[in-house]
């Protein structure tokens, strides 16, 4: 079926469309209803259905005689390790680790936090939770103790799983001290902490609370999969919101499994048995969907890469992996290729490898800038496909549905709307806008299966964050426009969320830290354009009267406290002292205008601005301090 017909059918007959898609996965009990509403008046997919996500990812393949096929390829240039796991290997490892969790008292509905790097044990742990019907919440290793503590208090896990450390190129990052500090800070008390010791960094265990992973494993009995309801949660993944409190995005089992299968075939155009590689991290949604669940459920070997696009050992690593594992579909963030291009502008390292296995390169996490798109296309000689999605959706909402036949690519656009999503552009009053007019990107509610049904134990925030701004629509937080041919152009966040090296971060969270400095009267953190990372946060602060501390000292202290409170992933490296901040007469800081000044974009100051001359002052300071896009006019 061609894209247009497929898309129209998905919107005109959503129930039969999603019933058909649900048939592609193996249910223990097929759902009674396809779409219904819960007690909070929120839509739910596949009520009455029963399944197990771990069964779909592993057991079904073994039962079908595919036990000897490769399921997971671990490639770790930072530890010089390579290992392949078949579905049979994965079954043994996962069932045994599920036995460990069961022994620790984990049952269906319990929560487990996973704070681990890109190692196979992380995947076993996620799948083991799914096997027992427990809910996992993976926390990205680049977040500091305070962020972990917030998540512990919100998710209220019984058990926390941690590795002794990770490797950031050469730098060893010990994880256990971070976990210890988080457990100290959190109010919620855990029953147990299980530690996977890596050879290059040893963690200290606290008697009675901490357990050695391998020791528990050696005594564990394999545990079987437990049927769960389609509407039961599979995982919680925290993501940045517009306040200091991250949002716990909930993913259910049924809709997610259907969406994973559907997206692997219809969007990514993958064929069973072909190697799929998402060079991301299991701490992000891309890792959940396309390192772990999507490829495994669909039956594609998945690459688990513990390294960076550069320096591990060089900017040729991506190409080496494509050749070595015959990768067919590759997915990463544009920033990764900008990093490669910076190291090796002519792409000379690519010529050492044969990447002809590759069919498509998919890019997401931020808009694909046209120059990166051209560079990748010339180098890899495959279609380079930008596509748009969010932690909330769990899979692409705007893309090129290559499984239905590759559509013409329009540079600068994230593609056309994925079947099942009804995306519109609205103005600030919620009125629909015509083609080519920029506004807020909204999606008709209900969202299709696989998207968040709610926030973890916070229905009010779910409704206020996503559903109340535009009646009948989910508000994405992004701005954009749709052209007359249906291609969507995403122009960036219209809230205070920023994307740094493909990582979603909240400037509000950073502002909380900056404002906590005793010398600071007020501040604003703004995400400004950066050639490598897409955006970087920059802090602007006004000192309290009488403070004599040097600007450079305060800057150093702020950098350090953002790093130790939020984590190195915040990439907060600049803080500038200003005499005052631009504000409206009612006291609202004009962050968008500050960003526009830094990015050298045109803007219209609001008529409510307190004093327009502050804008010139800011422009002068930014120029002096070399802040702003490329630091030049
Ligand atoms: N554990 C501990 N620290 C981590 C970490 C982790 N899992 N991940 C990142 N960090 C640290 C980095 O070491 C860096 O520390 P530094 O300030 O001491 O240098 C800091 O957090 C910022 O990381 P990052 O923004 O990733 O910058 P980088 O310079 O290390 O790497 C790229 C830049 C572009 C190579 C890298 O960000 C990348 O490969 N991005 C791909 C994007 C991606 O995976 N996106 C996910 C969605 S697709
Ligand atoms: P995350 O939830 O971490 O996946 O981040 C989602 C946000 O990243 C979106 O709301 C967008 O702002 C941004 N984003 C992701 N993919 C794209 C893309 N292809 N083009 C533009 N922005 C993107």
PDB file of N, CA and C in Angstrom, residues 97 100 103-104 113 148 152 158-164 175-184 188-197 202-217 219:
ATOM      1  N   UNK A  97      18.598 -13.699  35.413  1.00  0.00           N
ATOM      2  CA  UNK A  97      18.584 -12.440  36.163  1.00  0.00           C
ATOM      3  C   UNK A  97      17.175 -12.142  36.698  1.00  0.00           C
ATOM      4  N   UNK A 100      17.098 -13.645  39.902  1.00  0.00           N
ATOM      5  CA  UNK A 100      17.735 -12.814  40.943  1.00  0.00           C
ATOM      6  C   UNK A 100      16.715 -11.808  41.495  1.00  0.00           C
ATOM      7  N   UNK A 103      14.105 -13.418  43.596  1.00  0.00           N
ATOM      8  CA  UNK A 103      14.672 -13.758  44.897  1.00  0.00           C
ATOM      9  C   UNK A 103      14.703 -12.524  45.824  1.00  0.00           C
ATOM     10  N   UNK A 104      14.881 -11.360  45.200  1.00  0.00           N
ATOM     11  CA  UNK A 104      14.902 -10.115  45.995  1.00  0.00           C
ATOM     12  C   UNK A 104      13.490  -9.593  46.283  1.00  0.00           C
ATOM     13  N   UNK A 113      14.924   0.543  39.536  1.00  0.00           N
ATOM     14  CA  UNK A 113      15.700   1.571  38.815  1.00  0.00           C
ATOM     15  C   UNK A 113      17.004   0.958  38.326  1.00  0.00           C
ATOM     16  N   UNK A 148      19.218  11.460  40.170  1.00  0.00           N
ATOM     17  CA  UNK A 148      18.869  10.071  40.468  1.00  0.00           C
ATOM     18  C   UNK A 148      17.954  10.026  41.692  1.00  0.00           C
ATOM     19  N   UNK A 152      14.321   8.370  42.217  1.00  0.00           N
ATOM     20  CA  UNK A 152      14.066   7.344  43.241  1.00  0.00           C
ATOM     21  C   UNK A 152      12.816   7.739  44.040  1.00  0.00           C
ATOM     22  N   UNK A 158      11.798  -0.746  44.488  1.00  0.00           N
ATOM     23  CA  UNK A 158      12.195  -1.646  45.574  1.00  0.00           C
ATOM     24  C   UNK A 158      13.692  -1.906  45.488  1.00  0.00           C
ATOM     25  N   UNK A 159      14.165  -2.011  44.241  1.00  0.00           N
ATOM     26  CA  UNK A 159      15.555  -2.415  44.016  1.00  0.00           C
ATOM     27  C   UNK A 159      16.192  -1.448  43.026  1.00  0.00           C
ATOM     28  N   UNK A 160      17.508  -1.212  43.221  1.00  0.00           N
ATOM     29  CA  UNK A 160      18.261  -0.396  42.269  1.00  0.00           C
ATOM     30  C   UNK A 160      19.398  -1.257  41.714  1.00  0.00           C
ATOM     31  N   UNK A 161      19.559  -1.226  40.404  1.00  0.00           N
ATOM     32  CA  UNK A 161      20.631  -1.995  39.765  1.00  0.00           C
ATOM     33  C   UNK A 161      21.680  -1.018  39.253  1.00  0.00           C
ATOM     34  N   UNK A 162      22.933  -1.318  39.540  1.00  0.00           N
ATOM     35  CA  UNK A 162      23.996  -0.388  39.139  1.00  0.00           C
ATOM     36  C   UNK A 162      25.235  -1.173  38.723  1.00  0.00           C
ATOM     37  N   UNK A 163      26.010  -0.593  37.820  1.00  0.00           N
ATOM     38  CA  UNK A 163      27.324  -1.174  37.507  1.00  0.00           C
ATOM     39  C   UNK A 163      28.349  -0.346  38.277  1.00  0.00           C
ATOM     40  N   UNK A 164      29.515  -0.932  38.503  1.00  0.00           N
ATOM     41  CA  UNK A 164      30.514  -0.187  39.278  1.00  0.00           C
ATOM     42  C   UNK A 164      30.968   1.075  38.546  1.00  0.00           C
ATOM     43  N   UNK A 175      30.184   4.702  39.146  1.00  0.00           N
ATOM     44  CA  UNK A 175      28.741   4.937  39.308  1.00  0.00           C
ATOM     45  C   UNK A 175      28.278   4.768  40.755  1.00  0.00           C
ATOM     46  N   UNK A 176      28.971   3.880  41.491  1.00  0.00           N
ATOM     47  CA  UNK A 176      28.441   3.529  42.817  1.00  0.00           C
ATOM     48  C   UNK A 176      28.441   4.720  43.780  1.00  0.00           C
ATOM     49  N   UNK A 177      29.489   5.563  43.805  1.00  0.00           N
ATOM     50  CA  UNK A 177      29.419   6.721  44.705  1.00  0.00           C
ATOM     51  C   UNK A 177      28.224   7.628  44.377  1.00  0.00           C
ATOM     52  N   UNK A 178      27.862   7.693  43.095  1.00  0.00           N
ATOM     53  CA  UNK A 178      26.714   8.524  42.693  1.00  0.00           C
ATOM     54  C   UNK A 178      25.426   7.909  43.257  1.00  0.00           C
ATOM     55  N   UNK A 179      25.342   6.586  43.141  1.00  0.00           N
ATOM     56  CA  UNK A 179      24.170   5.878  43.665  1.00  0.00           C
ATOM     57  C   UNK A 179      24.109   6.007  45.186  1.00  0.00           C
ATOM     58  N   UNK A 180      25.252   5.877  45.848  1.00  0.00           N
ATOM     59  CA  UNK A 180      25.280   6.009  47.318  1.00  0.00           C
ATOM     60  C   UNK A 180      24.769   7.383  47.729  1.00  0.00           C
ATOM     61  N   UNK A 181      25.255   8.418  47.032  1.00  0.00           N
ATOM     62  CA  UNK A 181      24.827   9.782  47.370  1.00  0.00           C
ATOM     63  C   UNK A 181      23.340   9.960  47.091  1.00  0.00           C
ATOM     64  N   UNK A 182      22.858   9.366  46.012  1.00  0.00           N
ATOM     65  CA  UNK A 182      21.429   9.488  45.673  1.00  0.00           C
ATOM     66  C   UNK A 182      20.573   8.781  46.721  1.00  0.00           C
ATOM     67  N   UNK A 183      21.016   7.610  47.157  1.00  0.00           N
ATOM     68  CA  UNK A 183      20.239   6.870  48.163  1.00  0.00           C
ATOM     69  C   UNK A 183      20.223   7.637  49.482  1.00  0.00           C
ATOM     70  N   UNK A 184      21.315   8.324  49.742  1.00  0.00           N
ATOM     71  CA  UNK A 184      21.425   9.152  50.953  1.00  0.00           C
ATOM     72  C   UNK A 184      20.440  10.333  50.868  1.00  0.00           C
ATOM     73  N   UNK A 188      12.797   8.114  49.868  1.00  0.00           N
ATOM     74  CA  UNK A 188      12.351   6.731  49.710  1.00  0.00           C
ATOM     75  C   UNK A 188      13.501   5.760  49.987  1.00  0.00           C
ATOM     76  N   UNK A 189      13.229   4.723  50.726  1.00  0.00           N
ATOM     77  CA  UNK A 189      14.249   3.724  51.063  1.00  0.00           C
ATOM     78  C   UNK A 189      14.120   2.493  50.167  1.00  0.00           C
ATOM     79  N   UNK A 190      15.263   2.051  49.665  1.00  0.00           N
ATOM     80  CA  UNK A 190      15.266   0.863  48.802  1.00  0.00           C
ATOM     81  C   UNK A 190      15.458  -0.400  49.631  1.00  0.00           C
ATOM     82  N   UNK A 191      14.942  -1.523  49.100  1.00  0.00           N
ATOM     83  CA  UNK A 191      15.177  -2.802  49.786  1.00  0.00           C
ATOM     84  C   UNK A 191      16.601  -3.302  49.514  1.00  0.00           C
ATOM     85  N   UNK A 192      17.054  -3.082  48.263  1.00  0.00           N
ATOM     86  CA  UNK A 192      18.360  -3.647  47.904  1.00  0.00           C
ATOM     87  C   UNK A 192      18.971  -2.918  46.726  1.00  0.00           C
ATOM     88  N   UNK A 193      20.310  -3.003  46.668  1.00  0.00           N
ATOM     89  CA  UNK A 193      21.038  -2.437  45.533  1.00  0.00           C
ATOM     90  C   UNK A 193      21.947  -3.556  45.006  1.00  0.00           C
ATOM     91  N   UNK A 194      21.823  -3.864  43.721  1.00  0.00           N
ATOM     92  CA  UNK A 194      22.626  -4.953  43.157  1.00  0.00           C
ATOM     93  C   UNK A 194      23.715  -4.332  42.274  1.00  0.00           C
ATOM     94  N   UNK A 195      24.951  -4.745  42.520  1.00  0.00           N
ATOM     95  CA  UNK A 195      26.080  -4.075  41.872  1.00  0.00           C
ATOM     96  C   UNK A 195      26.804  -5.027  40.917  1.00  0.00           C
ATOM     97  N   UNK A 196      26.894  -4.606  39.669  1.00  0.00           N
ATOM     98  CA  UNK A 196      27.670  -5.377  38.693  1.00  0.00           C
ATOM     99  C   UNK A 196      29.083  -4.799  38.657  1.00  0.00           C
ATOM    100  N   UNK A 197      30.038  -5.600  39.108  1.00  0.00           N
ATOM    101  CA  UNK A 197      31.421  -5.114  39.183  1.00  0.00           C
ATOM    102  C   UNK A 197      32.091  -5.236  37.815  1.00  0.00           C
ATOM    103  N   UNK A 202      36.246  -0.839  40.889  1.00  0.00           N
ATOM    104  CA  UNK A 202      35.589  -1.674  41.915  1.00  0.00           C
ATOM    105  C   UNK A 202      34.703  -0.808  42.797  1.00  0.00           C
ATOM    106  N   UNK A 203      33.491  -1.270  43.016  1.00  0.00           N
ATOM    107  CA  UNK A 203      32.570  -0.541  43.899  1.00  0.00           C
ATOM    108  C   UNK A 203      32.624  -1.135  45.300  1.00  0.00           C
ATOM    109  N   UNK A 204      32.430  -0.282  46.278  1.00  0.00           N
ATOM    110  CA  UNK A 204      32.373  -0.755  47.665  1.00  0.00           C
ATOM    111  C   UNK A 204      30.918  -1.080  47.991  1.00  0.00           C
ATOM    112  N   UNK A 205      30.705  -2.235  48.594  1.00  0.00           N
ATOM    113  CA  UNK A 205      29.337  -2.643  48.911  1.00  0.00           C
ATOM    114  C   UNK A 205      29.042  -2.434  50.389  1.00  0.00           C
ATOM    115  N   UNK A 206      27.836  -1.980  50.653  1.00  0.00           N
ATOM    116  CA  UNK A 206      27.415  -1.786  52.048  1.00  0.00           C
ATOM    117  C   UNK A 206      26.665  -3.034  52.498  1.00  0.00           C
ATOM    118  N   UNK A 207      27.167  -3.646  53.549  1.00  0.00           N
ATOM    119  CA  UNK A 207      26.597  -4.923  54.018  1.00  0.00           C
ATOM    120  C   UNK A 207      25.111  -4.776  54.348  1.00  0.00           C
ATOM    121  N   UNK A 208      24.344  -5.775  53.931  1.00  0.00           N
ATOM    122  CA  UNK A 208      22.920  -5.778  54.260  1.00  0.00           C
ATOM    123  C   UNK A 208      22.068  -5.082  53.213  1.00  0.00           C
ATOM    124  N   UNK A 209      22.635  -4.072  52.504  1.00  0.00           N
ATOM    125  CA  UNK A 209      21.855  -3.341  51.501  1.00  0.00           C
ATOM    126  C   UNK A 209      22.330  -3.648  50.074  1.00  0.00           C
ATOM    127  N   UNK A 210      23.654  -3.763  49.904  1.00  0.00           N
ATOM    128  CA  UNK A 210      24.209  -3.960  48.560  1.00  0.00           C
ATOM    129  C   UNK A 210      24.571  -5.422  48.338  1.00  0.00           C
ATOM    130  N   UNK A 211      24.314  -5.892  47.124  1.00  0.00           N
ATOM    131  CA  UNK A 211      24.595  -7.294  46.794  1.00  0.00           C
ATOM    132  C   UNK A 211      25.414  -7.363  45.518  1.00  0.00           C
ATOM    133  N   UNK A 212      26.283  -8.351  45.470  1.00  0.00           N
ATOM    134  CA  UNK A 212      27.097  -8.534  44.280  1.00  0.00           C
ATOM    135  C   UNK A 212      26.275  -9.276  43.214  1.00  0.00           C
ATOM    136  N   UNK A 213      26.230  -8.704  42.042  1.00  0.00           N
ATOM    137  CA  UNK A 213      25.432  -9.211  40.913  1.00  0.00           C
ATOM    138  C   UNK A 213      25.760 -10.682  40.633  1.00  0.00           C
ATOM    139  N   UNK A 214      27.070 -10.940  40.433  1.00  0.00           N
ATOM    140  CA  UNK A 214      27.487 -12.293  40.047  1.00  0.00           C
ATOM    141  C   UNK A 214      27.197 -13.303  41.154  1.00  0.00           C
ATOM    142  N   UNK A 215      27.381 -12.881  42.404  1.00  0.00           N
ATOM    143  CA  UNK A 215      27.136 -13.803  43.520  1.00  0.00           C
ATOM    144  C   UNK A 215      25.661 -14.200  43.545  1.00  0.00           C
ATOM    145  N   UNK A 216      24.767 -13.224  43.330  1.00  0.00           N
ATOM    146  CA  UNK A 216      23.328 -13.546  43.320  1.00  0.00           C
ATOM    147  C   UNK A 216      22.989 -14.432  42.122  1.00  0.00           C
ATOM    148  N   UNK A 217      23.641 -14.114  41.002  1.00  0.00           N
ATOM    149  CA  UNK A 217      23.369 -14.861  39.769  1.00  0.00           C
ATOM    150  C   UNK A 217      23.757 -16.327  39.922  1.00  0.00           C
ATOM    151  N   UNK A 219      23.532 -18.193  42.308  1.00  0.00           N
ATOM    152  CA  UNK A 219      22.581 -18.995  43.108  1.00  0.00           C
ATOM    153  C   UNK A 219      21.164 -18.941  42.533  1.00  0.00           C
TER     154      UNK A 219
END
